[in-house]
Tab-separated table of N, CA and C in Angstrom:
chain	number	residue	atom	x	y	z
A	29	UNK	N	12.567	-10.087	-0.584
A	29	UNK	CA	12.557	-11.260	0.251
A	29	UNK	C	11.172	-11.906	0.183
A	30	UNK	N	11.218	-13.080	-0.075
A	30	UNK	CA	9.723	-13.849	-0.130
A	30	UNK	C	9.240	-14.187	0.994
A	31	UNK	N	7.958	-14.667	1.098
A	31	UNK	CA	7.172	-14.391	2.450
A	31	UNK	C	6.572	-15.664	2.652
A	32	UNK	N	6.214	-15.855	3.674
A	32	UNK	CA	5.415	-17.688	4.161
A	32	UNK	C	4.438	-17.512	3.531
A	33	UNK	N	4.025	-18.240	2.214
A	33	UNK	CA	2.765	-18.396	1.562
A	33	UNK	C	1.539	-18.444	2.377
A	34	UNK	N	1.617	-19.111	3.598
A	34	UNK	CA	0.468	-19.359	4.134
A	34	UNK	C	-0.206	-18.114	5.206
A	35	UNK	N	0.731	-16.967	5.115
A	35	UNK	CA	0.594	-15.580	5.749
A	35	UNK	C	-0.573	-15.157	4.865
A	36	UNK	N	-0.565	-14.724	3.619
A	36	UNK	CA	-1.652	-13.931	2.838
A	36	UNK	C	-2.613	-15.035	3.269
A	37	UNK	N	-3.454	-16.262	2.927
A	37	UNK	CA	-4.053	-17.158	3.104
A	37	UNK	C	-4.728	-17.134	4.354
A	38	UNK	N	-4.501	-16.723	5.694
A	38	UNK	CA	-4.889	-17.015	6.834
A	38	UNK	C	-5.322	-15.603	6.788
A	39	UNK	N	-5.082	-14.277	6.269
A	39	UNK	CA	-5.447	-13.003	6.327
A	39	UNK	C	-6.615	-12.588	5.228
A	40	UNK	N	-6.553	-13.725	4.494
A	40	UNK	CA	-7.626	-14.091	3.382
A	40	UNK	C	-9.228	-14.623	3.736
A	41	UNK	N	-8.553	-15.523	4.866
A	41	UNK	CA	-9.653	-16.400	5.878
A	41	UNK	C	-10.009	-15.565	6.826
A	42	UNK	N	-9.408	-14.538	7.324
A	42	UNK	CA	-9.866	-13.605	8.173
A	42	UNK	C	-10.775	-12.559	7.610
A	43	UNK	N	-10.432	-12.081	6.726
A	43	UNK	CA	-11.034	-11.396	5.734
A	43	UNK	C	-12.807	-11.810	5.350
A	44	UNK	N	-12.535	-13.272	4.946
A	44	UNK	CA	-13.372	-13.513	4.160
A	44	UNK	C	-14.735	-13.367	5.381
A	45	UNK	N	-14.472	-13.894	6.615
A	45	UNK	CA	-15.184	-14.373	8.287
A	45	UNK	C	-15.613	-12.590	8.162
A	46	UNK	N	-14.650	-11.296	8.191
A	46	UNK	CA	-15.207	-10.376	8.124
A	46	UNK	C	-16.202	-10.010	7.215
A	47	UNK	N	-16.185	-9.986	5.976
A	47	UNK	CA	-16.504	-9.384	4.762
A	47	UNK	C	-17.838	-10.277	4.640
A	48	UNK	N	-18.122	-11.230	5.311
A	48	UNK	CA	-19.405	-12.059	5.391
A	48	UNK	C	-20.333	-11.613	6.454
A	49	UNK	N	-19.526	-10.882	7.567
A	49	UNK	CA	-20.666	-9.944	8.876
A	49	UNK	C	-21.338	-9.507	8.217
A	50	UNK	N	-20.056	-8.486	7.177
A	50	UNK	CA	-20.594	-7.225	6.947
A	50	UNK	C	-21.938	-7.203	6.166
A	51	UNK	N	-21.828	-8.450	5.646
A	51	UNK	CA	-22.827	-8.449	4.538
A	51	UNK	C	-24.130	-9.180	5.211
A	52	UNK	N	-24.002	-9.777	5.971
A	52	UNK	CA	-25.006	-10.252	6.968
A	52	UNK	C	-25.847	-8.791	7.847
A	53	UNK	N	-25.333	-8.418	8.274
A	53	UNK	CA	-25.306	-7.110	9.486
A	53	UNK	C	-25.207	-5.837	8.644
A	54	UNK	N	-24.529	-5.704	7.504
A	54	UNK	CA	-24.378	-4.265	6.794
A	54	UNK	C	-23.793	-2.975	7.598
A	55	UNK	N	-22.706	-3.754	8.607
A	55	UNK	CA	-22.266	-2.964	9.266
A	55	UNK	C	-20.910	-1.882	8.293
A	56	UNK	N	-20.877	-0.505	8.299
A	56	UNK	CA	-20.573	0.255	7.842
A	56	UNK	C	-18.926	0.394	8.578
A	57	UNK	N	-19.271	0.147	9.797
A	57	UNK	CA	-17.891	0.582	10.760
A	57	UNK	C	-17.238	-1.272	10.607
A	58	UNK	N	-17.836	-1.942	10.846
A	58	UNK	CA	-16.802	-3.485	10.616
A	58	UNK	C	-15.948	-3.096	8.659
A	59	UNK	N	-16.961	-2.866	7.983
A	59	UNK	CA	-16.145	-2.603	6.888
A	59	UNK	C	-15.013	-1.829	6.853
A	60	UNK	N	-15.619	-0.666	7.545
A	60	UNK	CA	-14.196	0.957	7.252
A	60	UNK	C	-13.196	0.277	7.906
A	61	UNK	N	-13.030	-1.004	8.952
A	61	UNK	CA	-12.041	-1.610	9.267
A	61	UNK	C	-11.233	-2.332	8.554
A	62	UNK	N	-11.746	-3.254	7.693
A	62	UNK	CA	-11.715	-3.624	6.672
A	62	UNK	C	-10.601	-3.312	5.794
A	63	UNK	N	-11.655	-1.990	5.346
A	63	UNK	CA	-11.157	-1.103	4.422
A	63	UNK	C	-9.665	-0.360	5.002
A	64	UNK	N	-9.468	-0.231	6.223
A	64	UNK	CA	-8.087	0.313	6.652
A	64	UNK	C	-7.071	-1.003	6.625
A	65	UNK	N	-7.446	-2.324	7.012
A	65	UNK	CA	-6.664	-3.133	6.866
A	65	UNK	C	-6.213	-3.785	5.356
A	66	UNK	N	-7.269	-3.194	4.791
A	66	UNK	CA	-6.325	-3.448	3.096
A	66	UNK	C	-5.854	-2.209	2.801
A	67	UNK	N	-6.117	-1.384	3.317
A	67	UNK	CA	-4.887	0.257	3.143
A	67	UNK	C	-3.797	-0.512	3.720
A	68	UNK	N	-3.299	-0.633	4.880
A	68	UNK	CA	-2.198	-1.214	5.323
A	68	UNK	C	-1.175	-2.182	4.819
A	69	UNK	N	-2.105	-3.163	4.172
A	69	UNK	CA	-1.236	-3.895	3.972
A	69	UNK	C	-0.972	-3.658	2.138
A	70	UNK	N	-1.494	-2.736	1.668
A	70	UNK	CA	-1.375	-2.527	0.049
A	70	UNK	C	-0.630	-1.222	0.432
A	71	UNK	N	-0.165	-0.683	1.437
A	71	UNK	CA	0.625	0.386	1.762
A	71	UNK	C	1.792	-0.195	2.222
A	72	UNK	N	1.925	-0.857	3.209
A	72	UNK	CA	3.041	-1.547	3.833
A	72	UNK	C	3.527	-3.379	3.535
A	73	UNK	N	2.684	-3.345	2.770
A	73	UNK	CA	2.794	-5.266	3.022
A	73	UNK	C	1.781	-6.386	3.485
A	74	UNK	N	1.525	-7.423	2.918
A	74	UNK	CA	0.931	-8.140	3.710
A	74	UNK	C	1.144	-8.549	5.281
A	75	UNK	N	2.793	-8.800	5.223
A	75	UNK	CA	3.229	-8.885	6.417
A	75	UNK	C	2.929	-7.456	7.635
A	76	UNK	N	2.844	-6.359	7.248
A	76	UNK	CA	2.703	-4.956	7.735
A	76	UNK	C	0.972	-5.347	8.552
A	77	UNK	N	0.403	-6.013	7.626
A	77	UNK	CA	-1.102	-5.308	7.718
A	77	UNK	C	-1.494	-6.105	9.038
A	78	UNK	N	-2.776	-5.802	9.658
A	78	UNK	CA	-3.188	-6.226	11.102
A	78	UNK	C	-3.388	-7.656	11.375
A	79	UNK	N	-3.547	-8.396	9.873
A	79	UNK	CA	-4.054	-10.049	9.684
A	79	UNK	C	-2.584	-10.754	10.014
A	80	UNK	N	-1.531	-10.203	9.224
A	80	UNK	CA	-0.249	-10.487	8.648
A	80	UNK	C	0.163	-10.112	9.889
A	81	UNK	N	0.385	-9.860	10.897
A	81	UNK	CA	0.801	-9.231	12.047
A	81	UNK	C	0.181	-10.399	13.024
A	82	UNK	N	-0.795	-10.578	13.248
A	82	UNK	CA	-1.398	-11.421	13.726
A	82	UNK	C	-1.089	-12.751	13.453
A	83	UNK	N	-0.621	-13.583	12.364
A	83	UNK	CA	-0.262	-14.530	11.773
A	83	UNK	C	0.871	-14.777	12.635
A	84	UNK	N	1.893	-13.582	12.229
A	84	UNK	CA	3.483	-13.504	12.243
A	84	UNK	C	3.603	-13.860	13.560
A	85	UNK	N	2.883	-13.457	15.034
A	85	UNK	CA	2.978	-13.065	16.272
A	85	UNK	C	2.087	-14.234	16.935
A	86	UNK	N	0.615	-14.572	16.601
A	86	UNK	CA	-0.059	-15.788	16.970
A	86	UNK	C	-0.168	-17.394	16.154
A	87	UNK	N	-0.241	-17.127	15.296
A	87	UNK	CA	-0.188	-18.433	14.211
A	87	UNK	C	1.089	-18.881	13.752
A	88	UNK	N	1.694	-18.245	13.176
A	88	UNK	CA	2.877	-19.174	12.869
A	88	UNK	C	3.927	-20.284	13.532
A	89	UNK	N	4.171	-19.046	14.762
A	89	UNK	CA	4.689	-19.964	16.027
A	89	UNK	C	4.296	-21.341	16.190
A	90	UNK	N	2.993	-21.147	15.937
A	90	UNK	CA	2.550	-23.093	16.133
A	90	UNK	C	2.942	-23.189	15.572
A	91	UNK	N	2.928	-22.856	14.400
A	91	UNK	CA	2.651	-24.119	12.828
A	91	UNK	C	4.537	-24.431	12.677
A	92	UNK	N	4.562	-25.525	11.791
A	92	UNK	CA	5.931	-26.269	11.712
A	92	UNK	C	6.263	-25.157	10.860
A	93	UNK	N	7.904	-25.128	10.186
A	93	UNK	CA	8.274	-24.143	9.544
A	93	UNK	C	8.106	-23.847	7.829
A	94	UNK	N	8.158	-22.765	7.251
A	94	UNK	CA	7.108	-22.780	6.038
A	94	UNK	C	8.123	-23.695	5.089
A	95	UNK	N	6.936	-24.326	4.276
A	95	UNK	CA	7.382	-25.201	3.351
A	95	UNK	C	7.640	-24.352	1.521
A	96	UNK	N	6.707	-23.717	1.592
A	96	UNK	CA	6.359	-22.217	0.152
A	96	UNK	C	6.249	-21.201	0.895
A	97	UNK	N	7.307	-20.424	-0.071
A	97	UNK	CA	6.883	-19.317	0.122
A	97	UNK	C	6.781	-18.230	-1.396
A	98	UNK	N	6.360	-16.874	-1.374
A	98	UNK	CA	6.206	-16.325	-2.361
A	98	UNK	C	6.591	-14.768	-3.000
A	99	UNK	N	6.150	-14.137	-3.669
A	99	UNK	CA	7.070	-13.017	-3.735
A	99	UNK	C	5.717	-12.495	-3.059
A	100	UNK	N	6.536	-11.249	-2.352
A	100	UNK	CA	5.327	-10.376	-1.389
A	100	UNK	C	4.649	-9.047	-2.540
A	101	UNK	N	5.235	-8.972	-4.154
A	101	UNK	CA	4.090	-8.023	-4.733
A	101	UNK	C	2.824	-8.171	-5.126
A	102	UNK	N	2.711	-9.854	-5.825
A	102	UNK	CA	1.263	-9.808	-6.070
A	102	UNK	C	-0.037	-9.843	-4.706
A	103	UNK	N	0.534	-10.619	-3.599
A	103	UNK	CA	-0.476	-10.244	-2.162
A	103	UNK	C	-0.755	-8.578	-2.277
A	104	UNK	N	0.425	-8.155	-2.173
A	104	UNK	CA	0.050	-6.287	-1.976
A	104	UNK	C	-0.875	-5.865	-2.873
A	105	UNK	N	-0.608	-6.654	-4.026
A	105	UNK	CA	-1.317	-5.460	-4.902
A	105	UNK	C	-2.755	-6.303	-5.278
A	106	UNK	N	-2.848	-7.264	-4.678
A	106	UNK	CA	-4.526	-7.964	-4.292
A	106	UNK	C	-4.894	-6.884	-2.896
A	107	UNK	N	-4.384	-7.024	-2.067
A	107	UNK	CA	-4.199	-5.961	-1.132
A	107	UNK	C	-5.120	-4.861	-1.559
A	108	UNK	N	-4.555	-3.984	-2.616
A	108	UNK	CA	-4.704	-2.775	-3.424
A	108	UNK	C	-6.665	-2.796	-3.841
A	109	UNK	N	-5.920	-4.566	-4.387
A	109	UNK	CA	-7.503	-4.556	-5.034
A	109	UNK	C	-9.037	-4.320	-4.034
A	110	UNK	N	-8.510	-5.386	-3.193
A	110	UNK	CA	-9.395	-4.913	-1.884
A	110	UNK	C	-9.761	-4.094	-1.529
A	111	UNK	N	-8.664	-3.134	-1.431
A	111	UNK	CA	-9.183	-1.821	-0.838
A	111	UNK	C	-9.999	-0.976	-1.929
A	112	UNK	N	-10.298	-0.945	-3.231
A	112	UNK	CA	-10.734	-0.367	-3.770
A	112	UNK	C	-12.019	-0.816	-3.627
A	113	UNK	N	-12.111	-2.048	-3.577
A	113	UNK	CA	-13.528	-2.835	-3.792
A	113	UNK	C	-14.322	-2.094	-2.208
A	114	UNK	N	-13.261	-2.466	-0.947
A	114	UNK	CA	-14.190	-2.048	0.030
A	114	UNK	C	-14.455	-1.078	0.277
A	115	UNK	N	-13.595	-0.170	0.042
A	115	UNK	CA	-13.739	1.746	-0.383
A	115	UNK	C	-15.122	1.537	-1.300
A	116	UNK	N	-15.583	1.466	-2.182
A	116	UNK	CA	-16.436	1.229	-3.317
A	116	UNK	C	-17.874	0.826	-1.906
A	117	UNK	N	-17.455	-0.165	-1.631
A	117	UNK	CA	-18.753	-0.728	-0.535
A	117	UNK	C	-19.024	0.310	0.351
A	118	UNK	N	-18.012	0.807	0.764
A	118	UNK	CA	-18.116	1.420	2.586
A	118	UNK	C	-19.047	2.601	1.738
A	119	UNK	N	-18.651	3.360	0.462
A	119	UNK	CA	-19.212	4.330	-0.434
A	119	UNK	C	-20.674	4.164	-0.406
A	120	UNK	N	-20.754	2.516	-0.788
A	120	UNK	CA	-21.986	2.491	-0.863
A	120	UNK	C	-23.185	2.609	0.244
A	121	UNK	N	-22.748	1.641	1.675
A	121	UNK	CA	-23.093	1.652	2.685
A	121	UNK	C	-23.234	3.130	3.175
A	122	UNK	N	-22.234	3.748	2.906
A	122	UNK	CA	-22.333	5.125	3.876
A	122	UNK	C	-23.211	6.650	3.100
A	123	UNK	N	-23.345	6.093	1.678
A	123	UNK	CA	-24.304	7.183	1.081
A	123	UNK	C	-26.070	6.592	0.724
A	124	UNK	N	-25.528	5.558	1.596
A	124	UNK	CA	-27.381	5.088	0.940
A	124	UNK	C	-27.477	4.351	-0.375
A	125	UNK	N	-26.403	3.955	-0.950
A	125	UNK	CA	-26.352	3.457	-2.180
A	125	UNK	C	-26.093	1.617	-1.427
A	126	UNK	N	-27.643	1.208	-0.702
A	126	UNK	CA	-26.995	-0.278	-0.258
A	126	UNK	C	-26.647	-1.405	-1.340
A	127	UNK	N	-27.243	-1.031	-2.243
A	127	UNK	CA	-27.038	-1.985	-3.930
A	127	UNK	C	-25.219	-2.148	-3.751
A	128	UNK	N	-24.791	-0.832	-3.955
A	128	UNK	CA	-23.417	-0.924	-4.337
A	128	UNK	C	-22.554	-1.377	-2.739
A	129	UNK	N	-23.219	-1.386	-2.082
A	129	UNK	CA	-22.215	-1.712	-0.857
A	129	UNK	C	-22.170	-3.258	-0.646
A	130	UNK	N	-23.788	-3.726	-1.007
A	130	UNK	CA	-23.810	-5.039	-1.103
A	130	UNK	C	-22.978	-5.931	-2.306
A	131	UNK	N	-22.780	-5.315	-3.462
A	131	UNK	CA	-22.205	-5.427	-4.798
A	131	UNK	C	-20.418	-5.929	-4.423
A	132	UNK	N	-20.438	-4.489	-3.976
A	132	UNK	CA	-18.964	-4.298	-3.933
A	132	UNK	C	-18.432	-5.127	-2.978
A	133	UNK	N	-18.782	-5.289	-1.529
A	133	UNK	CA	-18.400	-6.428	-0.318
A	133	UNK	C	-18.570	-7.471	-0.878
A	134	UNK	N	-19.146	-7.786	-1.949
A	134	UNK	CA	-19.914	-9.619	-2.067
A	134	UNK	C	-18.453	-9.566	-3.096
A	135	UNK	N	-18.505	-8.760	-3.985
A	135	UNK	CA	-17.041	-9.108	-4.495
A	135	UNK	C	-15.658	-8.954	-4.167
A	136	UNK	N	-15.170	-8.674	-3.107
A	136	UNK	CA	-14.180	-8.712	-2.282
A	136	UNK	C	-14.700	-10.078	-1.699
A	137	UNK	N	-15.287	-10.396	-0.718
A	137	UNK	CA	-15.684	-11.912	-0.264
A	137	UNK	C	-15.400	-12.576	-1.105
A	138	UNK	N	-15.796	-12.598	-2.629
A	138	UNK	CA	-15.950	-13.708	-3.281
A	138	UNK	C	-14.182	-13.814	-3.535
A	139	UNK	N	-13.230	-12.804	-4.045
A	139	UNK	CA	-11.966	-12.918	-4.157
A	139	UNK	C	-11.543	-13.785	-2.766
A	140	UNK	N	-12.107	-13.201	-1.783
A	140	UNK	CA	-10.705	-13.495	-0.282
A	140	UNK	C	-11.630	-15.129	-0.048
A	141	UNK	N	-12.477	-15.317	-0.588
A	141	UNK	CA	-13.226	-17.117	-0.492
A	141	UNK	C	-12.145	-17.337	-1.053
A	142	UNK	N	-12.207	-17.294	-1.852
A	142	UNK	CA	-11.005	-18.040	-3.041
A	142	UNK	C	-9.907	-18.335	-2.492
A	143	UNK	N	-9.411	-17.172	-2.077
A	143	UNK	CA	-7.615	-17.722	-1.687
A	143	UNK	C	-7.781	-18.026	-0.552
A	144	UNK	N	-8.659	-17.914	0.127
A	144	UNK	CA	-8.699	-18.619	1.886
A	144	UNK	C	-8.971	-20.045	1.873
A	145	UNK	N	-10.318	-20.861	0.807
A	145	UNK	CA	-10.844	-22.032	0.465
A	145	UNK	C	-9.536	-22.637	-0.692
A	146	UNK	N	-9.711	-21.803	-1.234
A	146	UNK	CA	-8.474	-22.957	-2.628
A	146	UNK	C	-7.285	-22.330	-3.066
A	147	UNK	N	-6.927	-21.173	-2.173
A	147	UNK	CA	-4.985	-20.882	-2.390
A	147	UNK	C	-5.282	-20.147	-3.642
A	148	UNK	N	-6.136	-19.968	-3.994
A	148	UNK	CA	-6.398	-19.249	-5.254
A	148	UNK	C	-6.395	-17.469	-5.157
A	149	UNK	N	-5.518	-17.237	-5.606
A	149	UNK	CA	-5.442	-15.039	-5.431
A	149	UNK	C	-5.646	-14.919	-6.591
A	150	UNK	N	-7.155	-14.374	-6.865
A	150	UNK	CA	-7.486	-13.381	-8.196
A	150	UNK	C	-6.589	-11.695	-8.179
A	151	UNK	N	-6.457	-11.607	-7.009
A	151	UNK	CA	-5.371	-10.490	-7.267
A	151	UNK	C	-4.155	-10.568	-7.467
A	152	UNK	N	-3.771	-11.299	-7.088
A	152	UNK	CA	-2.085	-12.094	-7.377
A	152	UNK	C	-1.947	-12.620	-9.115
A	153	UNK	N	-3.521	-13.130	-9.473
A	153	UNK	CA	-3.200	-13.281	-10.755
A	153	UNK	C	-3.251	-12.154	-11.738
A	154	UNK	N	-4.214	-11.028	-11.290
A	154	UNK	CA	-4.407	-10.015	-11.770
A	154	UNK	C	-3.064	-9.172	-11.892
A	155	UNK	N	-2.001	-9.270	-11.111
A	155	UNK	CA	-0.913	-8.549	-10.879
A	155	UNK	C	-0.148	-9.664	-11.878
A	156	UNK	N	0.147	-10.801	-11.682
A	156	UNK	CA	0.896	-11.125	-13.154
A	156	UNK	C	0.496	-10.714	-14.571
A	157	UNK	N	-0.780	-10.640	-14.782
A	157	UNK	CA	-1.477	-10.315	-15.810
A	157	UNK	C	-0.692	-8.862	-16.404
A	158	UNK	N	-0.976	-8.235	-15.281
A	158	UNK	CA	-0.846	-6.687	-15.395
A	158	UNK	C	1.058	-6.469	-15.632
A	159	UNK	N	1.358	-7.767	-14.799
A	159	UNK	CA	3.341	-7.329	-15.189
A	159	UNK	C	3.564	-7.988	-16.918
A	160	UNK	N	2.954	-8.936	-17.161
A	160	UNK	CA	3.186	-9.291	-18.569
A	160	UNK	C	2.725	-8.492	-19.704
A	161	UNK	N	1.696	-8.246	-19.362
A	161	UNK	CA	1.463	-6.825	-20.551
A	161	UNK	C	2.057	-5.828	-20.265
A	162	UNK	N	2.693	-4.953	-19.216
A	162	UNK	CA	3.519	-3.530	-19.301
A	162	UNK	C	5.312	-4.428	-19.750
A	163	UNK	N	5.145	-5.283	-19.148
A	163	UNK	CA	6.503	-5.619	-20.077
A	163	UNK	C	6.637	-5.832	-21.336
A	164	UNK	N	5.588	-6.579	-22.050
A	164	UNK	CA	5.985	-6.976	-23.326
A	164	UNK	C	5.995	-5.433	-24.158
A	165	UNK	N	5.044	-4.461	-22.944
A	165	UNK	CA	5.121	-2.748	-23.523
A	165	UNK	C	6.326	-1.769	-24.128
A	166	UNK	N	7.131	-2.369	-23.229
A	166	UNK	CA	8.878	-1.781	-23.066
A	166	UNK	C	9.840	-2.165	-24.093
């Protein structure tokens, strides 16, 4: 079942407002939050995760009814990507490695800028990428 395009997007913009503290402040615990809310939703869904929940329950209600919508695997598995990137940061932040925490958060930000500012998912494209080459595999 496809999902209100503008769900990943507003959890993108939430994201991005976080992932910019963190990097301001270098807070370790705003990240590991972070980092659980892209477990969630690369575990359960965009719709599952705490942003997507929030959307579904406070935002949408306003908004008029969706005009696009999309398939819910490539969000998840941007989702996925996230979480590796902020796992990678929180790693860095939490062993003293601030290079890589700063590294790794600035590139998650720079993905969730993207699709929050211009609808643009480097993980969504990364996941077509990744279905066209294991298919043409088969």
């Amino acid at each position: 079942m496809d999902i209100d395009a503008r769900g990943p997007r507003f959890g993108a913009a939430v994201t991005t407002v976080v992932l910019a503290v963190v990097l301001v402040t270098g807070n370790a615990w705003l990240l590991a939050w972070q980092t659980l809310a892209f477990l969630l939703g690369a575990a359960g869904g965009v719709t599952r995760a705490p942003y997507g929940l929030l959307f579904r329950k406070a935002v949408r209600p306003r908004l008029g009814p969706p005009t696009a919508f999309e398939a819910p695997e490539p969000p998840r598995f941007a989702q996925a990507v996230g979480l590796f990137f902020a796992a990678l940061g929180l790693a860095g932040y939490t062993l003293g490695a601030g290079w890589l925490g700063l590294a790794a958060t600035g590139a998650a930000l720079a993905a969730a800028f993207l699709n929050a500012a211009f609808g643009y998912c480097l993980g969504c494209e990364m996941y077509l990428l990744v279905r066209r080459m294991t298919v043409g595999l088969k």
